[in-house]
Coordinates of C-alpha atoms and ligand atoms in Angstrom, one line a residue:
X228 CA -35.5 -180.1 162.8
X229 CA -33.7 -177.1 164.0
X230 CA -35.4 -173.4 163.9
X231 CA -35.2 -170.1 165.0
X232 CA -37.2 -168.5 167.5
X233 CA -36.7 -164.9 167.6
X234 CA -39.1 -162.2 169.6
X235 CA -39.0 -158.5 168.3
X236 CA -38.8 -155.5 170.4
X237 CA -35.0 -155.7 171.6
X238 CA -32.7 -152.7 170.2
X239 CA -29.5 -154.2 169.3
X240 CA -26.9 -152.4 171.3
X241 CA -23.1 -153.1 172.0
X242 CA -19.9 -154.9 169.5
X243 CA -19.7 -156.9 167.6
X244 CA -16.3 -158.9 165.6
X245 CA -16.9 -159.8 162.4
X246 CA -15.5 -162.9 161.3
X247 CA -13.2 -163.7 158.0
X248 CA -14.9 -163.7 154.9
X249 CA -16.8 -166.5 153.4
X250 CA -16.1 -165.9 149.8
X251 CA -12.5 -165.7 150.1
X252 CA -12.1 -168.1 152.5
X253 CA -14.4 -170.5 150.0
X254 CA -11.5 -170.0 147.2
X255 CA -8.3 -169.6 149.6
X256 CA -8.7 -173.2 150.7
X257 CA -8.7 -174.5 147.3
X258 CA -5.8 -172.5 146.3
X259 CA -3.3 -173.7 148.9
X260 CA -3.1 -176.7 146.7
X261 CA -1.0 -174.7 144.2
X262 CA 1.6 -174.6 146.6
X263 CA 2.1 -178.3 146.9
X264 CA 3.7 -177.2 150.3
X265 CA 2.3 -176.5 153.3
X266 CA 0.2 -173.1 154.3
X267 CA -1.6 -171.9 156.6
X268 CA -4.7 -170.0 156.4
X269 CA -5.9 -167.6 159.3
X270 CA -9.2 -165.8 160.4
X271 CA -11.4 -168.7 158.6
X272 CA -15.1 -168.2 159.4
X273 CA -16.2 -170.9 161.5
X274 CA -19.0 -172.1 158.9
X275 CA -20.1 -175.2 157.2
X276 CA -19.0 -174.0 153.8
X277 CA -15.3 -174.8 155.4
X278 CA -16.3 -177.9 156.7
X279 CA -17.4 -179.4 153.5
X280 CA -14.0 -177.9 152.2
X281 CA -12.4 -179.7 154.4
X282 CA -13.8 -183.0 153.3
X283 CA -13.1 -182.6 149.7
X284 CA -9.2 -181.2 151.1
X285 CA -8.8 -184.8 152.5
X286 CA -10.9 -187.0 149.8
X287 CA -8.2 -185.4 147.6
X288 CA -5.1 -187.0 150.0
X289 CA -4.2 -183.8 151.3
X290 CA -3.4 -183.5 155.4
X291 CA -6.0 -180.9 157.3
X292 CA -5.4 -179.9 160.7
X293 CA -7.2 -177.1 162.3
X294 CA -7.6 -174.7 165.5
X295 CA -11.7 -175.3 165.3
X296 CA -11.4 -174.0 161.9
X297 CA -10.5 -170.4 162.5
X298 CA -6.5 -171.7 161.8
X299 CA -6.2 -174.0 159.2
X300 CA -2.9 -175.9 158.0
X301 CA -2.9 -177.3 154.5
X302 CA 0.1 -179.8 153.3
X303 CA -1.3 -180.0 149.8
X304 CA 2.2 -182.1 148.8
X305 CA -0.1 -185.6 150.0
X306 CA -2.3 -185.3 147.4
X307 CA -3.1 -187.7 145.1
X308 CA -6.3 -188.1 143.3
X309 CA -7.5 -185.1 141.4
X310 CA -11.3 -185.9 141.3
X311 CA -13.5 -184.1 143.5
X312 CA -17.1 -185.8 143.5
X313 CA -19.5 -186.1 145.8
X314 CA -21.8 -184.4 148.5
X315 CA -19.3 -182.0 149.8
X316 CA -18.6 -181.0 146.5
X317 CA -22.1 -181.1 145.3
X318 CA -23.2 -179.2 148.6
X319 CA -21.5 -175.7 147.5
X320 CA -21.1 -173.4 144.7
X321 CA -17.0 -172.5 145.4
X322 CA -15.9 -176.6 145.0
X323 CA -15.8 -175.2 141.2
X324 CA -12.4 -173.4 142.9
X325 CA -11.4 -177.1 142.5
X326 CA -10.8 -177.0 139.0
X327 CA -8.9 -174.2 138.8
X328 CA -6.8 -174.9 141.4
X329 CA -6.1 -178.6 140.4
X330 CA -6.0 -177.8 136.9
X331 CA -2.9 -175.3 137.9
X332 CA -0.9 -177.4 139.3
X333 CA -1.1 -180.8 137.8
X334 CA -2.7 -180.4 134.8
X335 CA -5.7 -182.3 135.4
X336 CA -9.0 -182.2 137.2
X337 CA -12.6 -183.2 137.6
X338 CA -15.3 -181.8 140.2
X339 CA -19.5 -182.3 140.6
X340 CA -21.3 -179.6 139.3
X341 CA -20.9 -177.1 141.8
X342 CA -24.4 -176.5 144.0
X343 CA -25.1 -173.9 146.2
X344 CA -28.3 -171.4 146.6
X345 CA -31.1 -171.4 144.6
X346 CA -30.5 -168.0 143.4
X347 CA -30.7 -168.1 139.3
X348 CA -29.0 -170.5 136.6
X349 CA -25.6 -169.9 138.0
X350 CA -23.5 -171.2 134.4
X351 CA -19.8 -171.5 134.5
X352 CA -19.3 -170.7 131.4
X353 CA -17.0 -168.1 131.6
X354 CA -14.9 -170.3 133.6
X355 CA -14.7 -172.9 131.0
X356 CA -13.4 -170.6 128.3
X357 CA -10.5 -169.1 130.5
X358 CA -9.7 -172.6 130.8
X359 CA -10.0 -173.3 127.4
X360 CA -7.8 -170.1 126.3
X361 CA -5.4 -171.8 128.4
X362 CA -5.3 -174.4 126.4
X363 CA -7.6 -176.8 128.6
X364 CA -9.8 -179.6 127.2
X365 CA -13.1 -179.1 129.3
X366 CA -16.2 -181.3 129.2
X367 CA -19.3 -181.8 131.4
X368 CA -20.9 -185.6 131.6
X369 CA -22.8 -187.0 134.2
X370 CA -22.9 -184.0 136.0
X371 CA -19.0 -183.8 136.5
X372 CA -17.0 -180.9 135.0
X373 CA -13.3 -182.3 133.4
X374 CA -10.4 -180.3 132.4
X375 CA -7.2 -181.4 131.2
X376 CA -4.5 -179.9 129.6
X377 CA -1.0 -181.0 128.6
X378 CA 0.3 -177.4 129.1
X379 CA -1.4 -174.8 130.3
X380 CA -0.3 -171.5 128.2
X381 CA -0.7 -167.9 129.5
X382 CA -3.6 -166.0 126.9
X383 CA -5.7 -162.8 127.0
X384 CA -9.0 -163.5 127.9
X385 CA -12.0 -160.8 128.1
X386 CA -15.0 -161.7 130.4
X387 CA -18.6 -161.8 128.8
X388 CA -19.8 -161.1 132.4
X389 CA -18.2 -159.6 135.4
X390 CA -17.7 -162.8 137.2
X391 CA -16.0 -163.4 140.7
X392 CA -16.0 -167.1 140.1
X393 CA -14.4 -167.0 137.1
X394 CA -11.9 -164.6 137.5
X395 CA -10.7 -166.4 140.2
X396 CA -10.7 -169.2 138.7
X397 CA -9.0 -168.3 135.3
X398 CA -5.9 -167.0 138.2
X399 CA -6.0 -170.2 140.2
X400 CA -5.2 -171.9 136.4
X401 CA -2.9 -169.4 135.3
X402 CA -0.7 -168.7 137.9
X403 CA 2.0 -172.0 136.8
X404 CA 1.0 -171.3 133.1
X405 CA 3.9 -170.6 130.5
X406 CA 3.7 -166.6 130.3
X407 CA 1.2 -164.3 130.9
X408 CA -2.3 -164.1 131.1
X409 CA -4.8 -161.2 131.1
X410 CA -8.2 -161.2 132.0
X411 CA -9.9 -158.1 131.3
X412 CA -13.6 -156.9 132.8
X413 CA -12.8 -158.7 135.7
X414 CA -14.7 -158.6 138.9
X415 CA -13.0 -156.3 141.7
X416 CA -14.3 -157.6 144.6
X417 CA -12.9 -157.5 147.9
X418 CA -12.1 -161.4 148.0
X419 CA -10.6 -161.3 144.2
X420 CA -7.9 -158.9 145.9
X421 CA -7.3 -161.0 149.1
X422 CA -6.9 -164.7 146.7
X423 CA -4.6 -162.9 144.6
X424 CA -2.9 -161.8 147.9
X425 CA -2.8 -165.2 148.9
X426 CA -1.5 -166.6 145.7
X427 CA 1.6 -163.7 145.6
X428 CA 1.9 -164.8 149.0
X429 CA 2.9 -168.2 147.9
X430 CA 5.1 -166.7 145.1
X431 CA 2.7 -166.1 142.3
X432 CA 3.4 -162.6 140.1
X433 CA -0.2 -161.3 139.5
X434 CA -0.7 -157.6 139.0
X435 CA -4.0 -155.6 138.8
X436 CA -6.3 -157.1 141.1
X437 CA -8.6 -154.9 142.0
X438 CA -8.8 -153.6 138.5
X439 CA -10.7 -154.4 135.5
X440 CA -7.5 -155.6 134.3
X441 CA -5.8 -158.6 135.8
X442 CA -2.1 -159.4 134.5
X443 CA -1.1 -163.0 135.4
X444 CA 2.9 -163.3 135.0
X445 CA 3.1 -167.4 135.0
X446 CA 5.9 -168.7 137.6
X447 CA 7.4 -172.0 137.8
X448 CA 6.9 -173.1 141.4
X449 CA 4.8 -172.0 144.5
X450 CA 5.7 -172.5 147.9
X451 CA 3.5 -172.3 151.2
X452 CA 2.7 -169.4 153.1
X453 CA 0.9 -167.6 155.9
X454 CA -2.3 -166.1 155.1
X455 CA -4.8 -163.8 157.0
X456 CA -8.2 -163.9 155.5
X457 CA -9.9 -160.1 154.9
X458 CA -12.5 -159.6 157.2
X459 CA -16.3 -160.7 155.4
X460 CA -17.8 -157.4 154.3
X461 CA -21.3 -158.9 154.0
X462 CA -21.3 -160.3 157.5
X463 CA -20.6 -156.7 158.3
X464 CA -23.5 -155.6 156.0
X465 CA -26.1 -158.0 157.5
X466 CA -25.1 -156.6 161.4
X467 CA -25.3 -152.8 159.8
X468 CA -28.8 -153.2 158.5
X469 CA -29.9 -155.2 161.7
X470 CA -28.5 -152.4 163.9
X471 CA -30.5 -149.8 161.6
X472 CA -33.8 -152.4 161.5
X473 CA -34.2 -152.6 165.5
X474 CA -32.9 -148.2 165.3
X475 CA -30.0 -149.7 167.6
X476 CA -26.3 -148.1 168.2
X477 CA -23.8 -151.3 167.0
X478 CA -20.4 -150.8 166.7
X479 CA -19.0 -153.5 164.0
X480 CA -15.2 -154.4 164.5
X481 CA -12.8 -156.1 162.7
X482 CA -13.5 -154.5 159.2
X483 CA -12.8 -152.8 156.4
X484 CA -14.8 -149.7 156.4
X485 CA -13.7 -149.1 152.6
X486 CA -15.1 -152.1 151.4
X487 CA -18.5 -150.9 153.6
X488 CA -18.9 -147.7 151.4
X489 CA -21.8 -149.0 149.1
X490 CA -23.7 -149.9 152.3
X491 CA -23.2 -146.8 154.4
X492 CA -24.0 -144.7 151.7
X493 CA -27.1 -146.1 150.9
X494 CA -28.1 -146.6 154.8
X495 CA -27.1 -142.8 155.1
X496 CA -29.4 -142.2 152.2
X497 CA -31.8 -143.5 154.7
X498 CA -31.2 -141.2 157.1
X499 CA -28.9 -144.1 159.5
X500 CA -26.2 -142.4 161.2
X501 CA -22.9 -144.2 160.4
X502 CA -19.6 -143.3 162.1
X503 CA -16.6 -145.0 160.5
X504 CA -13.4 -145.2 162.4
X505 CA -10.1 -147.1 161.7
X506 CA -11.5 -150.8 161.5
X507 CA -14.8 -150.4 163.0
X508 CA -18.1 -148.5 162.1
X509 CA -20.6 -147.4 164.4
X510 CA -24.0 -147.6 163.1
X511 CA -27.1 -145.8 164.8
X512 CA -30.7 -146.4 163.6
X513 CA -33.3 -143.6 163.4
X514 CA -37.2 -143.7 164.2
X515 CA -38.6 -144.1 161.1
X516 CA -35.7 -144.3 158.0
X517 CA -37.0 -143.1 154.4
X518 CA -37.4 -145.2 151.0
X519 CA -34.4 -145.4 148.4
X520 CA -34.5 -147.1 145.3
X521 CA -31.6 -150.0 145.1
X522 CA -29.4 -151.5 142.1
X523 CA -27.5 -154.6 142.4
X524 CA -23.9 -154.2 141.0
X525 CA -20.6 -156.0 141.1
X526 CA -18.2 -153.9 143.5
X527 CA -17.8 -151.4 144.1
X528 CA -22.0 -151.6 143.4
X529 CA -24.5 -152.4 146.1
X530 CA -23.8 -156.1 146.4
X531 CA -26.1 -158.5 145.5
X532 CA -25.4 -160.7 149.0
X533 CA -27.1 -157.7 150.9
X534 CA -30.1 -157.2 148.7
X535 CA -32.0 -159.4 150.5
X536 CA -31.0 -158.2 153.9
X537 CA -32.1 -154.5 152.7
X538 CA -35.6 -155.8 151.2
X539 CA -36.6 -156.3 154.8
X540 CA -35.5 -152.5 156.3
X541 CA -37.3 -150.7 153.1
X542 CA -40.6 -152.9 154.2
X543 CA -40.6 -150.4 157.1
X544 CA -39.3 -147.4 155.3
X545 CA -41.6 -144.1 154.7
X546 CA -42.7 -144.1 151.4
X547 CA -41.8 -146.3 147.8
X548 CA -38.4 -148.0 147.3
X549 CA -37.8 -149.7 144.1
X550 CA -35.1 -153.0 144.1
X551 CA -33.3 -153.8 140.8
X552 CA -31.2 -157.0 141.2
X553 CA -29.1 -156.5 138.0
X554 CA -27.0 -160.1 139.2
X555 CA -29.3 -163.3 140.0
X556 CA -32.5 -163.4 138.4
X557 CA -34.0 -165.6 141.6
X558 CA -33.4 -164.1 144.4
X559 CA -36.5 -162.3 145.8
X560 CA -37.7 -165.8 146.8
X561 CA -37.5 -163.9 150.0
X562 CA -40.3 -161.8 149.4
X563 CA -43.2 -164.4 149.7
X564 CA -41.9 -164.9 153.4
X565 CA -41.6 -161.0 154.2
X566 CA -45.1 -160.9 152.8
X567 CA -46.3 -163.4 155.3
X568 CA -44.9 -160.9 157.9
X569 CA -47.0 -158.1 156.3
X570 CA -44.3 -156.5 153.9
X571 CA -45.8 -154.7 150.7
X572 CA -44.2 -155.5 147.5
X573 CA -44.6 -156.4 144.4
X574 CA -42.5 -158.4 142.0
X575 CA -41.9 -158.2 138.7
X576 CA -39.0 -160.1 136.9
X577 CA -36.1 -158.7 138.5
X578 CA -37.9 -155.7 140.1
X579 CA -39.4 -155.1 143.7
X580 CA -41.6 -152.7 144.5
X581 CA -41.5 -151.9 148.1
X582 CA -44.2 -150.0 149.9
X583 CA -43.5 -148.9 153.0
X584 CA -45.3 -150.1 156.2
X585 CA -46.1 -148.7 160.2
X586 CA -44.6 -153.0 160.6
X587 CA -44.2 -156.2 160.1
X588 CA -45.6 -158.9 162.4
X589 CA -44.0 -161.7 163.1
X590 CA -44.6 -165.2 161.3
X591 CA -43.7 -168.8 160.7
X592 CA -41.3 -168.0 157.6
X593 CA -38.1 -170.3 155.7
X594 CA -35.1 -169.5 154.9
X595 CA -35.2 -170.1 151.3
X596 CA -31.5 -169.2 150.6
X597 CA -28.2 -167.8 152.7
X598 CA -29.1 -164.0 152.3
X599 CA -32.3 -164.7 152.7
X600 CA -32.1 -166.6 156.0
X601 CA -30.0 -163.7 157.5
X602 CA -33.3 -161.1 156.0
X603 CA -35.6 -163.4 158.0
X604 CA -33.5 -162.8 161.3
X605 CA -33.5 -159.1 160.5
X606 CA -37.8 -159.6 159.7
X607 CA -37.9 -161.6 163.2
X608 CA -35.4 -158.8 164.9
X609 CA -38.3 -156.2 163.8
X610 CA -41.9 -157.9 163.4
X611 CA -44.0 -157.9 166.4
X612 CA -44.7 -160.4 168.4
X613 CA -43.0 -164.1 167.8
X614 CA -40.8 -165.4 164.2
X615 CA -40.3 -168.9 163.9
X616 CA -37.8 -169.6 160.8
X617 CA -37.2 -172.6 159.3
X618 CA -34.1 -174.1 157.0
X619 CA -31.4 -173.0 159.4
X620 CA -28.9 -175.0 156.6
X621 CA -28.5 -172.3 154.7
X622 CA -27.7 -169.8 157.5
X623 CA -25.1 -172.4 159.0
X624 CA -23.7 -173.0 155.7
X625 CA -22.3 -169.0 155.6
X626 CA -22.9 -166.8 159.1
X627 CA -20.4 -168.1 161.6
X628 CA -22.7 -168.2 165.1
X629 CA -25.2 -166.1 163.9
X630 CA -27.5 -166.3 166.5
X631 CA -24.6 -166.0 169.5
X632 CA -23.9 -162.5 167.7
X633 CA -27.4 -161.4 167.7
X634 CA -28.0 -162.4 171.3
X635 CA -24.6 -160.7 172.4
X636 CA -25.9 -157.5 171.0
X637 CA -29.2 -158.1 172.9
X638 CA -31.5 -159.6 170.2
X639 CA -34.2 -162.2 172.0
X640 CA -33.2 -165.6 169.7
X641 CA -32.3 -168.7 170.0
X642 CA -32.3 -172.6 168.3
X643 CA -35.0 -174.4 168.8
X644 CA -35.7 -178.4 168.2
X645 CA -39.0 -178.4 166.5
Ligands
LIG800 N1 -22.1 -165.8 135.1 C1 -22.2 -166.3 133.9 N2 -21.3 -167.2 133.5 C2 -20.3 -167.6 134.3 C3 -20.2 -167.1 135.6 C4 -21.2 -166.2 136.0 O1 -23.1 -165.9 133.1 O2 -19.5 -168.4 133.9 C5 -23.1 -164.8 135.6 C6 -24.0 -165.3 136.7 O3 -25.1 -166.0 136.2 C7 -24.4 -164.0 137.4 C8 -23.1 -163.1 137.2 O4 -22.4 -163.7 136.1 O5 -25.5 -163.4 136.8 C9 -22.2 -163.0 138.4 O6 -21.8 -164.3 138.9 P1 -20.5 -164.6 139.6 O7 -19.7 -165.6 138.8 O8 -19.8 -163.3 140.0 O9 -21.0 -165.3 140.9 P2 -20.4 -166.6 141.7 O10 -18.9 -166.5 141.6 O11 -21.1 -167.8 141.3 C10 -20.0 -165.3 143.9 C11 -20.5 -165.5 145.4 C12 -21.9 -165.2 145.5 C13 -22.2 -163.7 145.0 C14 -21.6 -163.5 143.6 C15 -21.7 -162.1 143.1 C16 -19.0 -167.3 146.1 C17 -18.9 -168.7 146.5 N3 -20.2 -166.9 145.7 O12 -20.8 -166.2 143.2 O13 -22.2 -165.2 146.8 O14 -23.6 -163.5 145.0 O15 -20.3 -164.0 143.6 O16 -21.0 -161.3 144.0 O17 -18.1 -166.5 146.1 C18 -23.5 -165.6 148.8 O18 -22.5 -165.4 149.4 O19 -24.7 -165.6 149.3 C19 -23.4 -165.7 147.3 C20 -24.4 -166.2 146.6

């Protein structure tokens, strides 16, 4: 078994290049089989979620070649089975992408229940009734998802919950449909914006993304097309909080410092210094930061992929910070592994009380999730002495070379066989 051994004490100091974003590459991939033509997809993080992607790309008959995975070429016209089952597809939450996207273009498709971190009950039903308004016939048996649908007919549809998955989704099925579709309290997160990019990219009319208010105009035929994935605005959160952790001076590339603002505010709040430039933001940690209290949101909010990342820099902030996650109503799983490293909090439902401590020491701790396997690097960055984390698969699954970047920026890790 694989693990990380990481020793505390190094600043982190230098660049670093962020790499394209996980969540839209996650739903990109799928969606180049709309075209039924050939695209290809730049800037892919080189992580296993794409792997696994792969796999269910050429279960499905279509022809995958890449550049190491950071180019990928798609000829989606080859395919020709529309199930998706199986581990890959089992493996990962975004395979649900499947449905959409195979639904959309040929009117037919079944996946595995989607997997993916432990983080809370994670329904799709939102998803289903877009589909459904579409005129869909969806049902779950055996632990496969099936929708089918003679004709797929544009329809206004009004999210319950602000959901990334299922807005993209509900466009991945209504970009071919007859007329127009709306979805309304959509999510407005930075990957929404780049998959509808995509999908105009490839001929699709959709308007709004962005905005609560999504307005799907349905075209007849897609063709292929070039596409540069955004650069992943979490990955850039996770080397911003490790800069301020180890009170380094990081300079992150390759990002979009707009999509940033949540984090910098809240690490300014802190008392962080945070220089933000053209596609890159300097961040420069202080001695000893102070306590802020923290609510989850869908963007523009504090994003729920960095909660777990913050947890660990408010266990060695002066004074009280209170965590609301307002999105998943699992994910402080973390906690019992910062509290083997001599955090203070307390958890109650979806609340953490975090007290402040001189710091942490370092442990034998788990990854229990994605996030949280990138908070335990931060926790091993920071806690004295020696960290020793275990359940790298979840870290591989979403940080492209995670421990190369730390050690480029001077952090003491590295893989171990244990
Ligand atoms: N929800 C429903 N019904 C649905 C869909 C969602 O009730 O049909 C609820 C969820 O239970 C949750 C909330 O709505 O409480 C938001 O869920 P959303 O659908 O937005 O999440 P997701 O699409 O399953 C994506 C990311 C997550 C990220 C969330 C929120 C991918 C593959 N995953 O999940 O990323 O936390 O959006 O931003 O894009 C991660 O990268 O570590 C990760 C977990």
């Amino acid at each position: 078994m694989e693990k990380l051994l990481i020793k505390s004490g190094n600043k982190l100091q230098g660049k670093i290049r962020i790499s394209g974003a996980k969540n839209a590459a996650v739903a990109i991939i799928p969606a180049a089989i709309l075209s039924g033509d050939i695209c290809f997809i730049e800037n892919l993080p080189k992580i296993n979620d794409v792997r696994q992607l792969e796999q269910i790309l050429l279960q499905l008959g279509a022809e995958v070649e890449h550049n190491h995975f950071s180019k990928m070429k798609i000829n989606a016209s080859t395919i020709n089975n529309y199930e998706a089952l199986g581990d890959s597809a089992r493996s990962m939450r975004a395979s649900y992408y499947f449905l959409g996207a195979m639904l959309g273009r040929f009117g037919k498709a079944a996946v595995s229940l989607p997997g993916g971190c432990n983080i809370g009950v994670r329904p799709i039903d939102q998803h289903i009734k877009g589909f459904e308004a579409l005129g869909a016939k969806v049902t779950i048996e055996h632990g496969v998802v099936r929708a089918e649908a003679k004709e797929l007919i544009g329809a206004s549809i009004y999210l319950d919950v602000i959901s990334v998955g299922a807005t993209i989704n509900i466009m991945l099925a209504a970009v071919k449909a007859k007329g127009v579709t709306t979805i309304e309290n959509a999510a407005k997160e930075p990957h929404v914006v780049d998959v509808a990019n995509f999908l105009n990219a490839m001929g699709a009319d959709i308007k709004g993304a962005g905005t609560d208010v999504i307005k799907i105009n349905g075209v007849e035929e897609l063709h292929g097309c070039d596409h540069m994935v955004i650069p992943d605005q979490i990955e850039a959160g996770t080397y911003m909080i490790a800069a301020a952790a180890t009170q380094g001076n990081v300079t992150i590339e390759n990002v979009i410092p707009y999509h940033l603002e949540s984090i910098s505010a809240k690490l300014m709040e802190m008392g962080v210094v945070i220089k933000e430039y053209d596609d890159s933001v300097q961040v420069i940690g202080k001695e000893r930061l102070k306590s802020v209290d923290l609510k989850t949101l869908p963007y523009p909010g504090f994003p729920t992929d960095l909660q777990q990342p913050m947890s660990v820099l408010l266990t060695i902030a002066e004074g009280t910070s209170v965590v609301t996650e307002s999105i998943w109503e699992n994910r402080f799983r973390h906690v019992g592994e910062l509290k083997r490293m001599g955090a203070n909090i307390k958890v109650e439902g979806r609340v953490a009380v975090i007290e402040g401590v001189e710091k942490l020491s370092g442990a034998e701790v788990q990854a229990t999730d994605l996030r949280a396997g990138a908070a335990m690097v931060i926790a091993g960055l920071i806690g004295e002495g020696e960290t020793l984390i275990s359940n790298l698969i979840h870290i591989d699954r979403g940080y492209e070379g995670l421990e190369e970047k730390m050690l480029s920026l001077g952090g003491n890790i590295k893989r171990i066989q244990a």
